[in-house]
Amino acid sequence: MPVPIIIDCDPGHDDAVAILLAAGDPAVDLLAITTVAGNQTVEKTTLNARRICTVAGIADVPIAAGCAQPLVQPLKVADDVHGASGMDGPRFATPTVDVVPEHAVDLMHRILTEHPEPVTLVPTAPLTNIALLLTRYPESAGRIREIVLMGGSTERGNRTPAAEFNVYVDPEAADIVFRSGVPVTMCGLNVTHQALATPEVLARLEALGTELGRTVVELLTFFAATYEQLWGFASPPVHDPVAVARVIDPAIVHCVEASVAVELRGQHTRGATVVDLHRYLDRPVNAQVALALEPDLFWDRVIAAVETLGKRGA
Ligand code: BDR
Ligand code: CA
């Protein structure tokens, strides 16, 4: 039986690939796509979710817009990485799929309440919507099978020396999620930097010969240019689908148990995830922490999903 999931995202080049993997892989049942401010404003990330769903022919999955601002601090977008639109590169047609007239948090709550089985949440963005869900509807925690998120790092950050973008944008929200008691799996930079869109990966996507395959190549080509310019990467790390892949097949992403805390007050380290891999501290385990990726298995699933959706749309 496919695992029921909701993706909470801020598309975002890699969020777009996460949506495609979730919609195109038979091991998961994508119940909804919810959006939040992060890589760009929530207006832009929501438009981008509609754009990628339109080009992929994903018409039967509700899309709901969520929070426009982090819980406490002002929004800081990543236009240097994702461009002014939040998903620069391809030229997108006017979207034909619309949003539902419900706030993302209310939609998540309704699905969690109504679905016959517990649902897995896959946040690939700042955790504002998820924190609000857990705060406003605490009873929903019991309906969440697990939260498998892209965010944090066991090592360095990518917005400050210590903080990864999704946690850096809304540290208070991340703190609520990691302290919620809901099972959490953290796919941080240390593992997503193993998901590189190499020239070989781009060639396989191009060889699909579909409009969707070409769109993904254009997305990843833009992403490659900013990653090269900002961080000197030879190929860009495609972070967000790693969290989806972990749900699809846990053997693709290897995890260990650890305690994770979010630094809220550090003078130089606000937004860092403090991961106690060596059990220095007497703190209970609150997360599965991803350490290693099987890149071949990962890319096979991503490319197969793009192929499936591309054929459907052709
Ligand atoms: C995360 O930040 C965003 O820019 C990406 O979409 C990803 O979710 C990586 O740090
Ligand atoms: Ca993202």
Coordinates of C-alpha atoms and ligand atoms in Angstrom, one line a residue:
M1 CA 0.0 0.0 0.0
P2 CA 1.4 3.4 -0.9
V3 CA 2.3 5.6 2.1
P4 CA 0.0 8.6 2.3
I5 CA 2.0 11.9 2.4
I6 CA 1.6 15.6 2.3
I7 CA 4.4 17.8 1.0
D8 CA 4.9 21.2 2.6
C9 CA 7.2 23.2 0.4
D10 CA 8.5 26.5 -1.0
P11 CA 9.2 25.8 -4.7
G12 CA 12.1 26.3 -5.3
H13 CA 14.0 24.2 -7.9
D14 CA 14.6 21.2 -5.6
D15 CA 11.0 21.4 -4.1
A16 CA 9.7 21.1 -7.7
V17 CA 11.7 17.9 -8.1
A18 CA 10.4 16.7 -4.7
I19 CA 6.8 17.2 -5.9
L20 CA 7.5 15.3 -9.1
L21 CA 9.0 12.4 -7.2
A22 CA 6.1 12.3 -4.8
A23 CA 3.5 12.5 -7.5
G24 CA 5.2 10.1 -9.9
D25 CA 6.4 7.3 -7.6
P26 CA 3.9 4.5 -6.8
A27 CA 5.2 3.9 -3.3
V28 CA 3.6 7.1 -2.0
D29 CA 0.1 8.6 -2.3
L30 CA 0.4 12.4 -2.5
L31 CA -2.7 13.7 -0.7
A32 CA -1.9 17.4 -0.8
I33 CA 0.8 20.0 -1.6
T34 CA 1.0 22.9 0.9
T35 CA 3.1 26.0 0.4
V36 CA 4.9 28.4 2.7
A37 CA 7.2 31.4 2.5
G38 CA 10.9 30.5 2.2
N39 CA 12.8 30.5 -1.0
Q40 CA 10.4 33.3 -2.0
T41 CA 7.2 34.9 -0.8
V42 CA 4.3 32.5 -0.3
E43 CA 2.6 34.1 -3.3
K44 CA 5.5 33.1 -5.5
T45 CA 6.1 29.7 -4.0
T46 CA 2.4 28.9 -4.5
L47 CA 2.4 30.1 -8.1
N48 CA 5.5 27.9 -8.6
A49 CA 3.7 24.8 -7.1
R50 CA 0.8 25.5 -9.6
R51 CA 3.3 25.9 -12.4
I52 CA 5.2 22.6 -11.9
C53 CA 1.9 20.7 -11.3
T54 CA 0.6 22.1 -14.6
V55 CA 3.6 21.1 -16.7
A56 CA 3.5 17.6 -15.0
G57 CA -0.2 17.1 -15.4
I58 CA -0.8 16.8 -11.6
A59 CA -4.4 18.0 -11.5
D60 CA -5.9 15.8 -8.8
V61 CA -3.8 16.9 -5.8
P62 CA -5.1 19.9 -3.8
I63 CA -2.6 22.8 -3.4
A64 CA -3.1 25.1 -0.4
A65 CA -1.2 28.3 0.4
G66 CA 0.1 28.7 4.0
C67 CA 2.0 31.1 6.1
A68 CA 3.5 34.3 4.6
Q69 CA 6.0 35.0 7.5
P70 CA 8.1 33.0 9.9
L71 CA 6.7 32.7 13.5
V72 CA 8.9 35.4 15.0
Q73 CA 11.4 37.0 12.7
P74 CA 11.0 38.7 9.3
L75 CA 11.2 36.5 6.2
K76 CA 14.5 36.2 4.5
V77 CA 14.2 34.7 1.0
A78 CA 16.8 32.9 -1.1
D79 CA 16.6 34.8 -4.3
D80 CA 20.3 34.5 -4.8
V81 CA 19.9 30.7 -5.1
H82 CA 16.4 30.4 -6.7
G83 CA 16.1 33.7 -8.6
A84 CA 13.4 36.5 -8.5
S85 CA 10.6 34.1 -9.2
G86 CA 11.8 31.5 -6.8
M87 CA 12.0 29.0 -9.7
D88 CA 13.9 30.8 -12.4
G89 CA 15.1 29.0 -15.6
P90 CA 12.2 27.5 -17.6
R91 CA 9.6 29.6 -19.2
F92 CA 6.3 28.4 -17.7
A93 CA 2.8 28.6 -19.3
T94 CA 0.0 30.1 -17.3
P95 CA -1.0 27.5 -14.7
T96 CA -4.2 25.6 -15.3
V97 CA -4.4 24.1 -11.8
D98 CA -5.5 26.4 -9.0
V99 CA -5.3 26.5 -5.2
V100 CA -8.1 25.3 -2.9
P101 CA -9.7 28.1 -0.8
E102 CA -8.4 26.7 2.5
H103 CA -5.3 27.7 4.5
A104 CA -2.5 25.1 4.3
V105 CA -2.7 24.4 8.0
D106 CA -6.5 23.8 7.9
L107 CA -6.1 21.6 4.9
M108 CA -3.4 19.5 6.6
H109 CA -5.6 19.3 9.8
R110 CA -8.6 18.2 7.8
I111 CA -6.8 15.5 5.9
L112 CA -5.1 14.2 9.0
T113 CA -8.6 14.0 10.7
E114 CA -10.4 12.4 7.8
H115 CA -7.8 10.0 6.4
P116 CA -8.3 6.4 7.5
E117 CA -4.6 6.0 8.3
P118 CA -2.0 8.2 9.9
V119 CA -0.3 10.5 7.3
T120 CA 3.4 11.3 6.8
L121 CA 4.3 14.9 6.5
V122 CA 7.3 15.8 4.3
P123 CA 8.3 19.4 4.8
T124 CA 11.0 20.7 2.4
A125 CA 10.8 24.3 3.5
P126 CA 10.9 26.4 6.7
L127 CA 8.7 24.7 9.3
T128 CA 6.2 27.5 9.9
N129 CA 3.1 25.7 8.7
I130 CA 4.0 22.5 10.5
A131 CA 4.7 24.3 13.8
L132 CA 1.4 26.2 13.4
L133 CA -0.4 22.9 12.8
L134 CA 1.0 21.3 15.9
T135 CA 0.2 24.4 18.0
R136 CA -3.2 25.2 16.7
Y137 CA -4.4 21.6 16.4
P138 CA -2.4 19.6 19.0
E139 CA -4.7 16.6 18.5
S140 CA -3.4 16.3 15.0
A141 CA 0.0 15.1 16.3
G142 CA -1.5 11.7 17.0
R143 CA -2.6 11.4 13.3
I144 CA 0.9 12.1 11.9
R145 CA 2.7 8.9 11.2
E146 CA 6.0 10.8 11.0
I147 CA 7.6 14.0 9.8
V148 CA 10.4 13.4 7.3
L149 CA 11.9 16.8 6.7
M150 CA 14.7 18.4 4.6
G151 CA 16.5 20.8 6.9
G152 CA 19.3 21.2 9.3
S153 CA 22.8 19.7 9.1
T154 CA 25.1 17.5 11.2
E155 CA 27.9 19.6 9.9
R156 CA 28.1 23.1 8.4
G157 CA 25.3 25.4 7.3
N158 CA 24.5 27.1 4.0
R159 CA 23.2 30.5 5.2
T160 CA 25.5 31.1 8.0
P161 CA 28.5 29.0 8.9
A162 CA 26.2 27.1 11.3
A163 CA 22.6 27.3 9.9
E164 CA 20.9 25.6 7.0
F165 CA 18.4 27.7 5.2
N166 CA 15.1 26.0 6.2
V167 CA 15.9 26.1 9.9
Y168 CA 17.7 29.6 9.6
V169 CA 14.5 31.1 8.2
D170 CA 12.3 30.0 11.1
P171 CA 14.3 28.5 14.0
E172 CA 11.3 28.8 16.4
A173 CA 9.2 26.7 14.1
A174 CA 11.9 24.0 13.8
D175 CA 12.3 24.0 17.6
I176 CA 8.6 23.3 18.0
V177 CA 8.8 20.4 15.5
F178 CA 11.9 18.8 17.0
R179 CA 10.4 19.0 20.5
S180 CA 6.9 17.9 19.5
G181 CA 7.2 14.2 20.3
V182 CA 6.1 13.3 16.8
P183 CA 8.7 10.9 15.1
V184 CA 11.0 13.1 13.1
T185 CA 13.5 12.2 10.4
M186 CA 16.0 14.9 9.5
C187 CA 17.5 14.9 6.0
G188 CA 20.1 17.6 6.4
L189 CA 22.7 19.2 4.2
N190 CA 25.2 16.5 5.1
V191 CA 23.1 13.9 3.2
T192 CA 21.5 16.1 0.6
H193 CA 25.0 17.2 -0.6
Q194 CA 25.3 13.6 -1.8
A195 CA 22.3 14.1 -4.2
L196 CA 24.2 15.8 -7.0
A197 CA 22.6 16.5 -10.4
T198 CA 25.6 15.4 -12.4
P199 CA 25.9 15.8 -16.2
E200 CA 25.0 12.1 -16.5
V201 CA 21.7 12.7 -14.5
L202 CA 20.9 15.7 -16.7
A203 CA 21.6 13.6 -19.9
R204 CA 19.2 10.9 -18.6
L205 CA 16.4 13.4 -18.0
E206 CA 17.0 15.0 -21.4
A207 CA 16.9 11.6 -23.1
L208 CA 13.3 11.1 -21.8
G209 CA 12.4 13.3 -24.7
T210 CA 9.4 14.9 -22.9
E211 CA 8.5 18.5 -22.1
L212 CA 8.6 17.6 -18.4
G213 CA 12.1 16.1 -18.7
R214 CA 13.3 19.2 -20.5
T215 CA 11.7 21.5 -17.9
V216 CA 13.5 19.6 -15.1
V217 CA 16.8 19.9 -17.0
E218 CA 16.2 23.7 -17.4
L219 CA 15.4 24.0 -13.6
L220 CA 18.6 22.0 -12.7
T221 CA 20.7 24.0 -15.1
F222 CA 19.7 27.3 -13.5
F223 CA 20.3 25.7 -10.1
A224 CA 23.7 24.4 -11.2
A225 CA 24.7 27.9 -12.2
T226 CA 23.9 29.5 -8.8
Y227 CA 25.4 26.6 -6.9
E228 CA 28.6 27.0 -8.9
Q229 CA 28.7 30.7 -8.5
L230 CA 27.8 30.9 -4.7
W231 CA 29.5 27.7 -3.4
G232 CA 31.8 26.4 -6.2
F233 CA 29.8 23.1 -6.6
A234 CA 30.6 21.3 -9.9
S235 CA 27.1 19.8 -9.8
P236 CA 24.2 21.1 -7.7
P237 CA 22.8 19.2 -4.7
V238 CA 19.1 18.5 -5.1
H239 CA 18.1 18.6 -1.5
D240 CA 14.4 18.3 -1.2
P241 CA 13.6 15.0 -3.0
V242 CA 15.9 13.2 -0.6
A243 CA 13.2 13.5 2.1
V244 CA 10.6 12.0 -0.3
A245 CA 13.0 9.2 -1.2
R246 CA 13.4 8.3 2.4
V247 CA 9.7 7.7 2.6
I248 CA 9.5 5.8 -0.7
D249 CA 12.3 3.4 0.3
P250 CA 14.1 3.8 3.6
A251 CA 17.1 1.9 2.1
I252 CA 17.9 4.9 -0.1
V253 CA 18.7 7.1 2.9
H254 CA 20.6 5.6 5.8
C255 CA 19.8 7.1 9.2
V256 CA 20.9 6.8 12.8
E257 CA 19.0 7.8 16.0
A258 CA 20.2 11.0 17.8
S259 CA 19.0 13.9 19.8
V260 CA 18.6 17.1 17.8
A261 CA 18.2 20.5 19.3
V262 CA 17.7 23.8 17.5
E263 CA 19.9 26.7 18.6
L264 CA 17.7 29.7 19.2
R265 CA 20.0 32.1 21.0
G266 CA 23.6 31.5 20.0
Q267 CA 25.4 34.7 19.1
H268 CA 26.9 33.2 16.0
T269 CA 24.9 30.0 15.7
R270 CA 21.1 30.8 15.7
G271 CA 19.3 28.3 13.5
A272 CA 21.9 25.6 13.8
T273 CA 20.8 22.0 14.4
V274 CA 22.9 20.6 17.3
V275 CA 23.0 16.9 16.5
D276 CA 24.4 14.7 19.3
L277 CA 25.8 11.8 17.2
H278 CA 28.2 10.7 19.9
R279 CA 25.8 10.9 22.8
Y280 CA 27.9 13.5 24.7
L281 CA 24.7 14.9 26.4
D282 CA 22.2 13.1 28.4
R283 CA 19.3 14.0 26.1
P284 CA 16.6 11.6 24.8
V285 CA 16.7 10.6 21.1
N286 CA 14.1 12.7 19.2
A287 CA 15.0 12.0 15.6
Q288 CA 16.3 9.7 13.0
V289 CA 19.2 11.6 11.4
A290 CA 20.1 10.9 7.8
L291 CA 23.8 10.3 7.2
A292 CA 24.2 8.6 3.8
L293 CA 22.5 8.4 0.5
E294 CA 22.4 5.7 -2.2
P295 CA 22.7 8.1 -5.1
D296 CA 22.1 5.5 -7.9
L297 CA 18.9 4.3 -6.2
F298 CA 17.9 7.9 -5.6
W299 CA 18.3 9.1 -9.2
D300 CA 16.7 5.9 -10.6
R301 CA 13.5 6.8 -8.6
V302 CA 13.6 10.5 -9.5
I303 CA 14.1 9.8 -13.2
A304 CA 11.4 7.1 -13.2
A305 CA 8.9 9.5 -11.7
V306 CA 9.7 12.2 -14.2
E307 CA 9.3 9.6 -17.0
T308 CA 6.0 8.4 -15.6
L309 CA 4.5 11.9 -15.3
G310 CA 6.0 13.0 -18.6
K311 CA 4.4 10.1 -20.5
R312 CA 1.1 10.8 -18.9
G313 CA 1.3 14.5 -19.9
A314 CA 2.5 13.8 -23.5
Ligands
BDR1 C1 16.9 24.1 1.4 O1 16.8 25.5 1.2 C2 16.1 25.8 0.1 O2 16.7 26.8 -0.7 C3 16.0 24.5 -0.7 O3 14.8 24.5 -1.4 C4 16.1 23.4 0.3 O4 14.8 23.1 0.9 C5 18.4 23.7 1.4 O5 19.1 24.3 2.4
CA2 CA 12.8 23.9 -0.2

